[in-house]
Coordinates of C-alpha atoms and ligand atoms in Angstrom, one line a residue:
X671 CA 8.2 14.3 -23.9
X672 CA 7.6 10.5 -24.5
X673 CA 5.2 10.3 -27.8
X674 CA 1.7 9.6 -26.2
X675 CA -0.2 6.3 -27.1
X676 CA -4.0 6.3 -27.3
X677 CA -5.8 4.3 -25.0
X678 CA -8.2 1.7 -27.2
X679 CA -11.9 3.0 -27.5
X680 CA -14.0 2.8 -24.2
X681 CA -16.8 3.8 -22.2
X682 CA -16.2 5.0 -19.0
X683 CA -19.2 5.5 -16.9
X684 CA -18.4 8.3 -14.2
X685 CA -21.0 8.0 -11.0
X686 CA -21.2 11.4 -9.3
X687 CA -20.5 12.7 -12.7
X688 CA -21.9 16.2 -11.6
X689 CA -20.1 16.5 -8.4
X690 CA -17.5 18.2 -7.5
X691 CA -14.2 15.9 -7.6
X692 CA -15.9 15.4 -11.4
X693 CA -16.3 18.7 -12.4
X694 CA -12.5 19.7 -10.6
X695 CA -10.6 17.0 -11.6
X696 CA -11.8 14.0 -13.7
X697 CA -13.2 15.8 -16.8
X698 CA -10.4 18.6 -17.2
X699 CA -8.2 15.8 -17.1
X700 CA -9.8 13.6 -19.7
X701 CA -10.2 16.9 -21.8
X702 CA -6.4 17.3 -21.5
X703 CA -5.8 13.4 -22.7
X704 CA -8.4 14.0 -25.5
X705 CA -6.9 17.3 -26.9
X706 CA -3.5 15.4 -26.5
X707 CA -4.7 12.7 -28.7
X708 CA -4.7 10.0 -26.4
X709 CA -8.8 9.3 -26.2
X710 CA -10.0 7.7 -29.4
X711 CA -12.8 9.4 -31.5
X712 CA -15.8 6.6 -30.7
X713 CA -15.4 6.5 -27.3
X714 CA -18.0 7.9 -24.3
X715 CA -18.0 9.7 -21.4
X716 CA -21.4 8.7 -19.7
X717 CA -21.7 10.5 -16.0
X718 CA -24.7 9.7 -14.0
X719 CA -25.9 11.4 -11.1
X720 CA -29.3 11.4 -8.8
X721 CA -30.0 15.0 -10.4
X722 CA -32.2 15.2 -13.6
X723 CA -29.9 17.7 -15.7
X724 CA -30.6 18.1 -19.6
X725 CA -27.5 17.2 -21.6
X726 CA -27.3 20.8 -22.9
X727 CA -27.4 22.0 -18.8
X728 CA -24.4 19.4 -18.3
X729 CA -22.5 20.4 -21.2
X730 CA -22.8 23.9 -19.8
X731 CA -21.9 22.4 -16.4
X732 CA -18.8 21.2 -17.6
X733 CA -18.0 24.0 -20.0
X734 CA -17.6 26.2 -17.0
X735 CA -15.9 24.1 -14.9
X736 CA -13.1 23.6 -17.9
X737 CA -13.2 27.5 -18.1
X738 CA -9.3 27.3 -16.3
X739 CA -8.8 24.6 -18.5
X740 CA -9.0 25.7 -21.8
X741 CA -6.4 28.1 -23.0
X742 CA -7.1 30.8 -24.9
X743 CA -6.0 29.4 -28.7
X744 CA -8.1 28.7 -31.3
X745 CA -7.2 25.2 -31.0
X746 CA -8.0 24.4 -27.9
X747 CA -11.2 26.3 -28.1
X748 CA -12.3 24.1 -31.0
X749 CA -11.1 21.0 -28.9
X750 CA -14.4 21.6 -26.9
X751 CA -16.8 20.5 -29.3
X752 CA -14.8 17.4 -29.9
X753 CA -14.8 16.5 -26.1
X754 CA -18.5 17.4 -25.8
X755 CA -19.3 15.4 -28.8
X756 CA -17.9 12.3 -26.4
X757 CA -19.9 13.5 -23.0
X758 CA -23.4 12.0 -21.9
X759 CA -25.4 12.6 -18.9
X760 CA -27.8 10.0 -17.5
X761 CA -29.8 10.4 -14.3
X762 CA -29.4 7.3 -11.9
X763 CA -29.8 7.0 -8.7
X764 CA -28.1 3.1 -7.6
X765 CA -29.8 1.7 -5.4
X766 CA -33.1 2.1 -7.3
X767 CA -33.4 -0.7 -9.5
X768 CA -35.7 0.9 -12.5
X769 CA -33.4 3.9 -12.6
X770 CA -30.7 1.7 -14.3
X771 CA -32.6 1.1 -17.9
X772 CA -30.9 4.3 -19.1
X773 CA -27.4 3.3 -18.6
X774 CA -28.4 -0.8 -19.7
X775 CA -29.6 0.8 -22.9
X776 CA -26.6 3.0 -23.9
X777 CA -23.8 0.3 -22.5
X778 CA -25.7 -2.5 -24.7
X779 CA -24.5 -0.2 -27.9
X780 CA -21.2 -1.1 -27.2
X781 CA -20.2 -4.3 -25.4
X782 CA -16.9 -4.8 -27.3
X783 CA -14.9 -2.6 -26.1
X784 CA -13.3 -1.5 -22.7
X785 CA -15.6 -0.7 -19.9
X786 CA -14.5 1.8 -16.8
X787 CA -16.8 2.7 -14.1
X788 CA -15.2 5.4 -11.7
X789 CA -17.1 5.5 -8.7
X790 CA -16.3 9.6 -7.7
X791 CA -19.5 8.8 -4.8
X792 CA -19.6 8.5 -0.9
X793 CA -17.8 5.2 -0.1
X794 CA -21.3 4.0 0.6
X795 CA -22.4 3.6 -2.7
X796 CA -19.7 1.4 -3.7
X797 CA -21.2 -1.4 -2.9
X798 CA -24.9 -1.1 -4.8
X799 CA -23.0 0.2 -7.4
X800 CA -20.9 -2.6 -8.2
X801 CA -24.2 -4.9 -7.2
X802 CA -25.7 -2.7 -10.1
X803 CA -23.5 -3.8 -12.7
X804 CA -23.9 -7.4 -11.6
X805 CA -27.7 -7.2 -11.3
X806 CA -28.5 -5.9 -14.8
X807 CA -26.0 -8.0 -16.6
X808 CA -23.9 -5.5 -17.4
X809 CA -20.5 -6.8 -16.8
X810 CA -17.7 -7.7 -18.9
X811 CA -14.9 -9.8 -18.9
X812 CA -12.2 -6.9 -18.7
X813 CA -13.9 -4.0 -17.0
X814 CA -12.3 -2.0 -14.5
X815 CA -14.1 -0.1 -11.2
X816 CA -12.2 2.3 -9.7
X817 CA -12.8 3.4 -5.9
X818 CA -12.5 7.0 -5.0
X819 CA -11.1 7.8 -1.7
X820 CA -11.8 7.1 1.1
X821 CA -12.6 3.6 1.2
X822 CA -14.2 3.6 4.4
X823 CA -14.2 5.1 7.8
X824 CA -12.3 2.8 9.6
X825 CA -10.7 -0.5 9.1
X826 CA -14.1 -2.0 9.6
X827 CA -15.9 -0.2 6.7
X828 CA -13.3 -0.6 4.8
X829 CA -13.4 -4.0 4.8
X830 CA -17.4 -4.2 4.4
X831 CA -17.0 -2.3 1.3
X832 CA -14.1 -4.1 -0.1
X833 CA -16.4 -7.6 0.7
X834 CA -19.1 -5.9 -1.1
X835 CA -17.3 -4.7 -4.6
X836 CA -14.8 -8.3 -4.5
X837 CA -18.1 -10.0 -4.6
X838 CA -19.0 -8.7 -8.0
X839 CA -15.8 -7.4 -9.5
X840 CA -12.3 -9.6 -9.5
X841 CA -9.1 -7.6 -7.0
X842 CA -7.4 -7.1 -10.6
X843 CA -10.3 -5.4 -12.1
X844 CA -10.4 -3.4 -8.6
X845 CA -8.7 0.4 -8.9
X846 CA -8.1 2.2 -5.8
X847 CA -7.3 6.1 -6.4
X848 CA -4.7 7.5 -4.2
X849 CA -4.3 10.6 -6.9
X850 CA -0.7 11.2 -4.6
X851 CA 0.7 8.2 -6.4
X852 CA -0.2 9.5 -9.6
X853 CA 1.8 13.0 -9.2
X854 CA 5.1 13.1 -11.1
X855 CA 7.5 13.6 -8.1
X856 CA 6.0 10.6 -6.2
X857 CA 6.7 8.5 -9.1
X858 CA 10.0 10.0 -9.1
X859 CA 11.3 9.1 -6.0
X860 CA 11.2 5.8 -7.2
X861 CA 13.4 6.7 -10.4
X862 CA 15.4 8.4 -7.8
X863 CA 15.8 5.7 -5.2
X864 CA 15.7 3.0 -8.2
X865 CA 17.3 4.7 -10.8
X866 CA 20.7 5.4 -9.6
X867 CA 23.2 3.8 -7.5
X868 CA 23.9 7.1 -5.6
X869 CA 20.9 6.7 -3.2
X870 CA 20.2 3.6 -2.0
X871 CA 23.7 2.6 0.0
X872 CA 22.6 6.0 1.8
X873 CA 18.8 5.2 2.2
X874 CA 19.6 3.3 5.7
X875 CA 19.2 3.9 9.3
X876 CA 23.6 4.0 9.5
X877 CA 23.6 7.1 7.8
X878 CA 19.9 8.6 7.6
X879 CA 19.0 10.5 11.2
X880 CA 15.6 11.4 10.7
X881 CA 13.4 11.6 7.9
X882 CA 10.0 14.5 7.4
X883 CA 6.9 14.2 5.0
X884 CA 5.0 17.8 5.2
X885 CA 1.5 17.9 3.3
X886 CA 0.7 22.0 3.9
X887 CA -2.5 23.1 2.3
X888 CA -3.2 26.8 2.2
X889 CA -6.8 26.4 1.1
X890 CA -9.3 26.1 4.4
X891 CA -11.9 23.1 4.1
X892 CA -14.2 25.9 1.8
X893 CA -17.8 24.3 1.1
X894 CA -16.5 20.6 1.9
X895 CA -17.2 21.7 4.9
X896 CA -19.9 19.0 5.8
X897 CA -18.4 16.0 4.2
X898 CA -14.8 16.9 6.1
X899 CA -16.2 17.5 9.7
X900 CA -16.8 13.8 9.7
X901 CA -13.7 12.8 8.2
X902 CA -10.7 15.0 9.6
X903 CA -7.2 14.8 8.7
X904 CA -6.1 11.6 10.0
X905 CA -8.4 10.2 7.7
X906 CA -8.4 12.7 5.2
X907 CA -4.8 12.6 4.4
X908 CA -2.7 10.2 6.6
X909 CA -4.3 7.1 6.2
X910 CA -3.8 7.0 2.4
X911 CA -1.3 10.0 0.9
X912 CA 1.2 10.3 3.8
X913 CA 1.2 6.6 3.9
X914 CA 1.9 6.2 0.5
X915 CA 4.7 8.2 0.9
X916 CA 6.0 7.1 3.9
X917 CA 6.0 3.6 2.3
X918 CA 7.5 4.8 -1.0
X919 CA 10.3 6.2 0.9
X920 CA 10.5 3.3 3.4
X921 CA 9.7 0.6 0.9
X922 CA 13.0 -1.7 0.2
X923 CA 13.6 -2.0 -3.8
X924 CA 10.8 -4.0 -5.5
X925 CA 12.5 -7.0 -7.6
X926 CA 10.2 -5.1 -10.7
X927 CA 8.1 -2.5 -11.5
X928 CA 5.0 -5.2 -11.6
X929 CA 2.2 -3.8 -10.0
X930 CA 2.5 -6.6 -7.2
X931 CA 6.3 -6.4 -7.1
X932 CA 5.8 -2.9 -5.8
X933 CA 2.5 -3.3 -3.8
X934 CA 3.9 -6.3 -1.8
X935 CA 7.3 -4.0 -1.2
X936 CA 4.7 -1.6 -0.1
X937 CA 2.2 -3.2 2.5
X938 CA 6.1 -4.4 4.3
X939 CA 6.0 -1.1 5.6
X940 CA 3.1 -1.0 6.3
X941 CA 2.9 -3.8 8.1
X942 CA 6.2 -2.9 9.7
X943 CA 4.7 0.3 11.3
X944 CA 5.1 0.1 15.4
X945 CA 1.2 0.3 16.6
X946 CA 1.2 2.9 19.2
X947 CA -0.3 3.0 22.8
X948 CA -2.2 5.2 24.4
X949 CA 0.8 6.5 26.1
X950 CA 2.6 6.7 22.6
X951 CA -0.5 8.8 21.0
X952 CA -0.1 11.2 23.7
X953 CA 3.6 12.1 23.5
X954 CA 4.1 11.5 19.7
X955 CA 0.9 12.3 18.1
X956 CA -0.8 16.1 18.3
X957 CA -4.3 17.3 16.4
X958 CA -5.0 20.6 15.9
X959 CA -8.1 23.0 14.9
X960 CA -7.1 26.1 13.0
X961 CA -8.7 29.5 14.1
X962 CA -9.3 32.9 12.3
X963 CA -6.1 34.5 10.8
X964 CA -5.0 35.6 7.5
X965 CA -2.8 33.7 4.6
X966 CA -0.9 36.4 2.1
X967 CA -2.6 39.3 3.9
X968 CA -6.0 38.2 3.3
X969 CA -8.4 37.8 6.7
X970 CA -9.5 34.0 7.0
X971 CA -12.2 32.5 9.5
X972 CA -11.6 29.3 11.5
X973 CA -12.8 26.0 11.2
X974 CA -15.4 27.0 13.7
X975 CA -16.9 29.7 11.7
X976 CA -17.2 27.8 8.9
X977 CA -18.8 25.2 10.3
X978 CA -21.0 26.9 12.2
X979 CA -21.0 25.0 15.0
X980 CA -18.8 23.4 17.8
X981 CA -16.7 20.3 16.4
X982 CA -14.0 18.2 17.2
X983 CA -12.7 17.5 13.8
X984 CA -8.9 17.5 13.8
X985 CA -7.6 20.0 10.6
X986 CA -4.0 19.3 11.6
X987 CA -1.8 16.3 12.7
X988 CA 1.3 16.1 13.1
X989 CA 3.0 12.5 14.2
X990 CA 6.3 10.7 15.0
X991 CA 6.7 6.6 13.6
X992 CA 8.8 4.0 13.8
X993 CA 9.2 1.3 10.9
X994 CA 10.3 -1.7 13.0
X995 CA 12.8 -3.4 10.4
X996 CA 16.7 -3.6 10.0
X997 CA 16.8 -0.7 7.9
X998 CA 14.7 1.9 9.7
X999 CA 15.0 0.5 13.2
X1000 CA 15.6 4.0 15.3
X1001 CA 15.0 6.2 12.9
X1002 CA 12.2 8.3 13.5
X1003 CA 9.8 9.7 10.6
X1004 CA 8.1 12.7 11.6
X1005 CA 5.1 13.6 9.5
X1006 CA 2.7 16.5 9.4
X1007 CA -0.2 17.8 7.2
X1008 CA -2.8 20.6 7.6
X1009 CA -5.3 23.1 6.0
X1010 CA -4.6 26.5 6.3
X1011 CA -1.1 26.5 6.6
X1012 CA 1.0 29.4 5.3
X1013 CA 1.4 27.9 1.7
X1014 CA 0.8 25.0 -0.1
X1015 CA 3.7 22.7 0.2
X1016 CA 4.1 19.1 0.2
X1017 CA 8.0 17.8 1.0
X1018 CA 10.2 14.9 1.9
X1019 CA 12.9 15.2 4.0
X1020 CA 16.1 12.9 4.4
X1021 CA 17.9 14.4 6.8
X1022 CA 21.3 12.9 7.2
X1023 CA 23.8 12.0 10.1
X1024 CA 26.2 14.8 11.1
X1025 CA 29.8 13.9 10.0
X1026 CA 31.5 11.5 12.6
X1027 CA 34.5 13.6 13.5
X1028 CA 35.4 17.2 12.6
X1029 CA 38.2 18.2 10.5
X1030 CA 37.8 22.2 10.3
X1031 CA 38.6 24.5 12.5
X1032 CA 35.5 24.3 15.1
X1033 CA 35.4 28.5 14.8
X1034 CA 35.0 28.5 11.0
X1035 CA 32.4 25.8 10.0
X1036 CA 29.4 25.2 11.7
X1037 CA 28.5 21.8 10.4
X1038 CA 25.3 21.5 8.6
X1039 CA 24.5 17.7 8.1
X1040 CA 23.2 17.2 4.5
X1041 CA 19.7 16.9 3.3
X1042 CA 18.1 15.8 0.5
X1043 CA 14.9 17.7 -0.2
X1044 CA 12.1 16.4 -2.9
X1045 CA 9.6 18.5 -3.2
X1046 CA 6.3 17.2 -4.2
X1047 CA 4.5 20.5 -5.3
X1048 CA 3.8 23.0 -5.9
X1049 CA 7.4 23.5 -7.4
X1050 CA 8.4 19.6 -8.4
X1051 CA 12.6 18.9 -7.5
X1052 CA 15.0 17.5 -5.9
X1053 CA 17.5 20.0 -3.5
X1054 CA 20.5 18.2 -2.1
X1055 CA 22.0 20.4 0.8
X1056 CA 26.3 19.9 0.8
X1057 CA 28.8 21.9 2.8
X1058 CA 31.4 23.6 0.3
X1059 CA 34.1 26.0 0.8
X1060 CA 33.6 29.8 1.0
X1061 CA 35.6 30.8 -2.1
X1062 CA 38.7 32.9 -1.7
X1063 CA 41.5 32.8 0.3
X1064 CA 40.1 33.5 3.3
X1065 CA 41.0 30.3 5.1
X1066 CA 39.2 27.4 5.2
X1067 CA 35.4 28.4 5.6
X1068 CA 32.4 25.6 5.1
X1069 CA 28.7 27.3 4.3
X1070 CA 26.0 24.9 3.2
X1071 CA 24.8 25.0 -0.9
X1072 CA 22.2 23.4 -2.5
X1073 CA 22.3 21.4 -5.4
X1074 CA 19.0 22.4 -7.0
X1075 CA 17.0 20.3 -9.6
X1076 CA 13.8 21.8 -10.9
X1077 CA 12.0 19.2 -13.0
X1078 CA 10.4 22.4 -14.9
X1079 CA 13.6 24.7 -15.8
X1080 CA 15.2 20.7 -16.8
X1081 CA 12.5 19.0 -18.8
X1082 CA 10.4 22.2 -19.8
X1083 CA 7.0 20.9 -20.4
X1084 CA 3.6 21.0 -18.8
X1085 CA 3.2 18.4 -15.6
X1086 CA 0.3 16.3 -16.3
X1087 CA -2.3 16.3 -13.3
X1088 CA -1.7 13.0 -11.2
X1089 CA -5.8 12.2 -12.1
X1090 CA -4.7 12.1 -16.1
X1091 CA -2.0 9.7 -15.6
X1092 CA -4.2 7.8 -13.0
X1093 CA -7.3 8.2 -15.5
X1094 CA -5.0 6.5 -18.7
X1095 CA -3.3 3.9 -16.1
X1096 CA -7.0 2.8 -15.5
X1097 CA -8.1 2.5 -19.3
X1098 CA -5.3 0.9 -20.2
X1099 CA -5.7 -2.0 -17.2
X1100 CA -2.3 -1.4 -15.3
X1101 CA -3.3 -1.3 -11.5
X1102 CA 0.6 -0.6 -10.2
X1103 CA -0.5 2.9 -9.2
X1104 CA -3.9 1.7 -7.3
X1105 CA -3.8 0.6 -3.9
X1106 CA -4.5 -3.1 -3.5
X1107 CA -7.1 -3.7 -0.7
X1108 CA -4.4 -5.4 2.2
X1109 CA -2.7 -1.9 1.7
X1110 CA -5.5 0.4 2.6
X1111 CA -7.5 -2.4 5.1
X1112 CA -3.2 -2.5 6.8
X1113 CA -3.0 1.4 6.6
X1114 CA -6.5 1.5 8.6
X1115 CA -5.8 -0.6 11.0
X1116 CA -2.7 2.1 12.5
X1117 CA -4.4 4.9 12.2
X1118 CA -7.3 3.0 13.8
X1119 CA -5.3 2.7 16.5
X1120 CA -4.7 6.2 16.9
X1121 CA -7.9 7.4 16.6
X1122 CA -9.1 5.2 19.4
X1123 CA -6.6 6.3 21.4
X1124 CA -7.2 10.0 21.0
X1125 CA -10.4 9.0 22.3
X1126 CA -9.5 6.8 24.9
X1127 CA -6.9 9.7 26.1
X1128 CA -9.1 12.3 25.5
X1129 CA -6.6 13.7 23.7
X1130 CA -6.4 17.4 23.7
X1131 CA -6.9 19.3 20.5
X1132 CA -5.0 22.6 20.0
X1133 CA -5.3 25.3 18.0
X1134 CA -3.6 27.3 15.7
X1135 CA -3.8 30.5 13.8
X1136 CA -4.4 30.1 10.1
X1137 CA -1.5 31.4 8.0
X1138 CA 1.2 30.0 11.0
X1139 CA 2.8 26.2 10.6
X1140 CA 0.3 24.5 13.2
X1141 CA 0.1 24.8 16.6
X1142 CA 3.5 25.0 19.2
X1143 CA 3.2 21.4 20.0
X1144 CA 4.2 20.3 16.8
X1145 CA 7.3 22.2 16.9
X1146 CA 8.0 20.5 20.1
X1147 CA 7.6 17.0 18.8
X1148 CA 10.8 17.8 17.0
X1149 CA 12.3 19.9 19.6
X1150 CA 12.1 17.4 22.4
X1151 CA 14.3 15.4 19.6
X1152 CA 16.7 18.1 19.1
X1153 CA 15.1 18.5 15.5
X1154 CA 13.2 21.2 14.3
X1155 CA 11.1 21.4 11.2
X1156 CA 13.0 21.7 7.5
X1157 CA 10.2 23.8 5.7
X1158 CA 10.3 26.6 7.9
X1159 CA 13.9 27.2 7.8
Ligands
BG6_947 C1 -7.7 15.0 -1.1 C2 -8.2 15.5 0.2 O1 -7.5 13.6 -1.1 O2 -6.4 15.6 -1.3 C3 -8.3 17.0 0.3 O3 -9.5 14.9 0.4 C4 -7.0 17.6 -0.1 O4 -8.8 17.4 1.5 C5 -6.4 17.0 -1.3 O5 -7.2 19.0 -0.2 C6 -5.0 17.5 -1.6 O6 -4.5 17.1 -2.8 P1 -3.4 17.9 -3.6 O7 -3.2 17.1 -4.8 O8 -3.9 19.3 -3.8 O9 -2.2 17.9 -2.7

């Protein structure tokens, strides 16, 4: 592994430092940066939240949360005090004005260094937050916010809060989290696509038929219950990570690696996305609700049940799209993400053409086009599927092989969680893996679209058993194409 630099000393102030995307995934992944060297000694890690919580009670908080974390050596044991050492809590609630002296008192220690504020709230604090800093003079020159998802509801909310932080806070100094960009496979599809000559004379609709981006979850929406009944899948995973992908798939090759080299590439695609109809919505679009079943032999409830009460929250969608440019013209990207699926799974597809005339004996070979499989998580690689002959001397028979590339069994090390990289990116001032605000305010705008539409159509929601792939209609979005689904196979 590359040697790791440490970030310069900082203080990053986490709002909704008690909650739960904190306690999951932002402080085991600074503890993993700190015990890997890379967060210096002086610096603080203040989290604020509406609750009054003793330090001790937060320390205690956190301790448990890290329980997976920690491993079991002395080492990393010990490591805890040091990362405790750097961890203060401070009860604020934002849009009170007195309930800021805390925080003005502890950040006026320490206005020479960098300043972070991650904002892991309901989009609707963004705003009074960032009007916080401003108010009580607590901004400097370089500091960063960064902008949990979602931003927004809709492309209208979206752009309110965007107004609101951009009138306090530079787009630069603006970090947008889509924690899908910071995963190592996503970032490798670029090395992929970028990296090698190989790829790219094949990444075109001449030789490309189809391409599929699955997002399956196995875990249910458990006690987010609340938050995702208002939000669904459309919004809670289309707008912004199968977006992302779609456009790092669909993006043509950046001129650099700049951070707005790659976002301009980027919002292309986005802006190159056919709007659909109401008509369109109907046939190419299907929404689903999963029902009791059981995943790996364990009973599950439905959404319903959950819940506990009736709803008409999507947990499933599955979609066809068009980018409308020279190189995708006609080639369809069929895309699908749910809760409750079978397993956790997250792929992209490149399904090829079929060879364009056949040289083997018709009874022998069954031709297979080839398909290039990267698979996102939970295994990381890259599967390239080729026709090859049987061996022996049997005649000439063709069977499809996979060339298999598993990043673990090549490089051997530990995958950092995409919120560390993300976390390190943001300290150290790079915004290339944050989404700029045209991209999300674009990506809202088609999925906007949709959502009206599902209304307008009254668009039917199905059902599906949890444990199964979705409901039978999104088979038949690829089976009215002659396609059928790669994972399942
Ligand atoms: C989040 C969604 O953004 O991504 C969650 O809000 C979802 O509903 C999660 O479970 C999936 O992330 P990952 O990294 O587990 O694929």
């Amino acid at each position: 592994m590359a040697k790791l630099i440490p970030v310069a000393p900082f203080d990053l102030i986490i709002f909704g430092g008690a909650g739960d995307l904190a306690m999951r995934k932002l402080l085991p992944a600074l503890f993993h940066r700190d015990r890997d060297g890379q967060i210096p000694p002086q610096s603080r890690i203040i989290a604020t939240g509406r609750k009054a919580i003793s330090r001790d009670a937060y320390l205690a908080l956190v301790h448990t949360a890290l329980a997976k974390s920690i491993g079991d050596t002395d080492a990393d044991r010990a490591h805890w005090q040091q990362f405790a050492a750097r961890l203060t809590y401070v009860e604020l609630d934002a849009r009170r004005p007195a309930s800021w002296n805390e925080l003005s008192g502890l950040l006026a220690e320490h206005t020479d260094r960098i300043r972070a504020i991650y904002l892991a709230t309901p989009p609707d604090l963004f705003g009074p937050v960032a009007a916080g800093f401003r108010e009580n003079a607590l901004m400097l020159p370089d500091m960063r916010i960064v902008l949990e998802k979602p931003v927004g509801h809709d492309y209208a909310s979206a752009r309110d809060i965007n107004d609101a932080v951009g009138a306090c806070f530079p787009e630069q100094q603006i970090f947008r989290i889509d924690h899908y960009l910071g995963k190592e496979t996503v970032q490798n599809l670029l090395a992929l696509r970028f990296g090698n000559a190989l790829f790219e004379p094949l990444w075109r609709r001449e030789v490309v038929d189809h391409v599929q981006i699955t997002v399956a979850e196995e875990l249910g929406v458990g006690n987010r219950v609340g938050f995702y009944d208002d939000v669904g899948a459309l919004r809670d995973m289309v707008q912004n990570h199968l977006m992302q992908l779609v456009c790092l798939v669909a993006m043509e090759p950046p001129a650099s690696l700049d951070d707005d080299a790659v976002r301009d590439e980027k919002l292309k695609v986005l802006r190159s996305l056919r709007p659909m109809t109401t008509m369109d919505v109907r046939e190419r679009t299907v929404r689903a609700q999963y029902r009791a079943g059981a995943i790996a032999g364990e009973a599950v409830p439905g959404y319903l049940d959950e819940l506990g009460k009736p709803s008409d929250t999507e947990t499933f969608v599955a979609l066809k799209l068009d980018v409308e440019n020279w190189r995708w013209s006609g080639v369809p990207f069929y895309l699908r993400t749910g809760k409750r699926l079978p397993v956790k799974h997250s792929e992209i597809v490149i399904q090829f053409k079929q060879v364009p005339h056949r040289v083997f004996d018709p009874a022998s070979h069954d031709p297979i086009p080839n398909r290039l499989s990267i698979l996102l998580q939970p295994d990381e690689g890259i599967k390239l599927r080729i026709m090859a002959k049987d061996p022996g001397p049997g005649g000439f028979n063709l069977r499809p092989v996979s060339l298999d590339l598993s990043f673990e069994q090549t490089f051997g090390v530990r995958y950092p969680d995409a919120y560390e990289r993300l976390l390190i990116e943001v300290l150290r001032g790079n915004p290339a893996l944050f989404m700029r605000r045209d991209e999300i305010e674009t990506a809202w705008q088609w999925t906007d679209g949709i959502l009206a539409s599902w209304q307008d159509a009254r668009q039917k929601m199905e059902t599906y058993m949890a444990g199964s792939w979705g409901p039978t209609a999104a088979a038949l979005l690829l089976d009215r194409d002659g396609r059928s689904w790669a994972s399942e196979g």
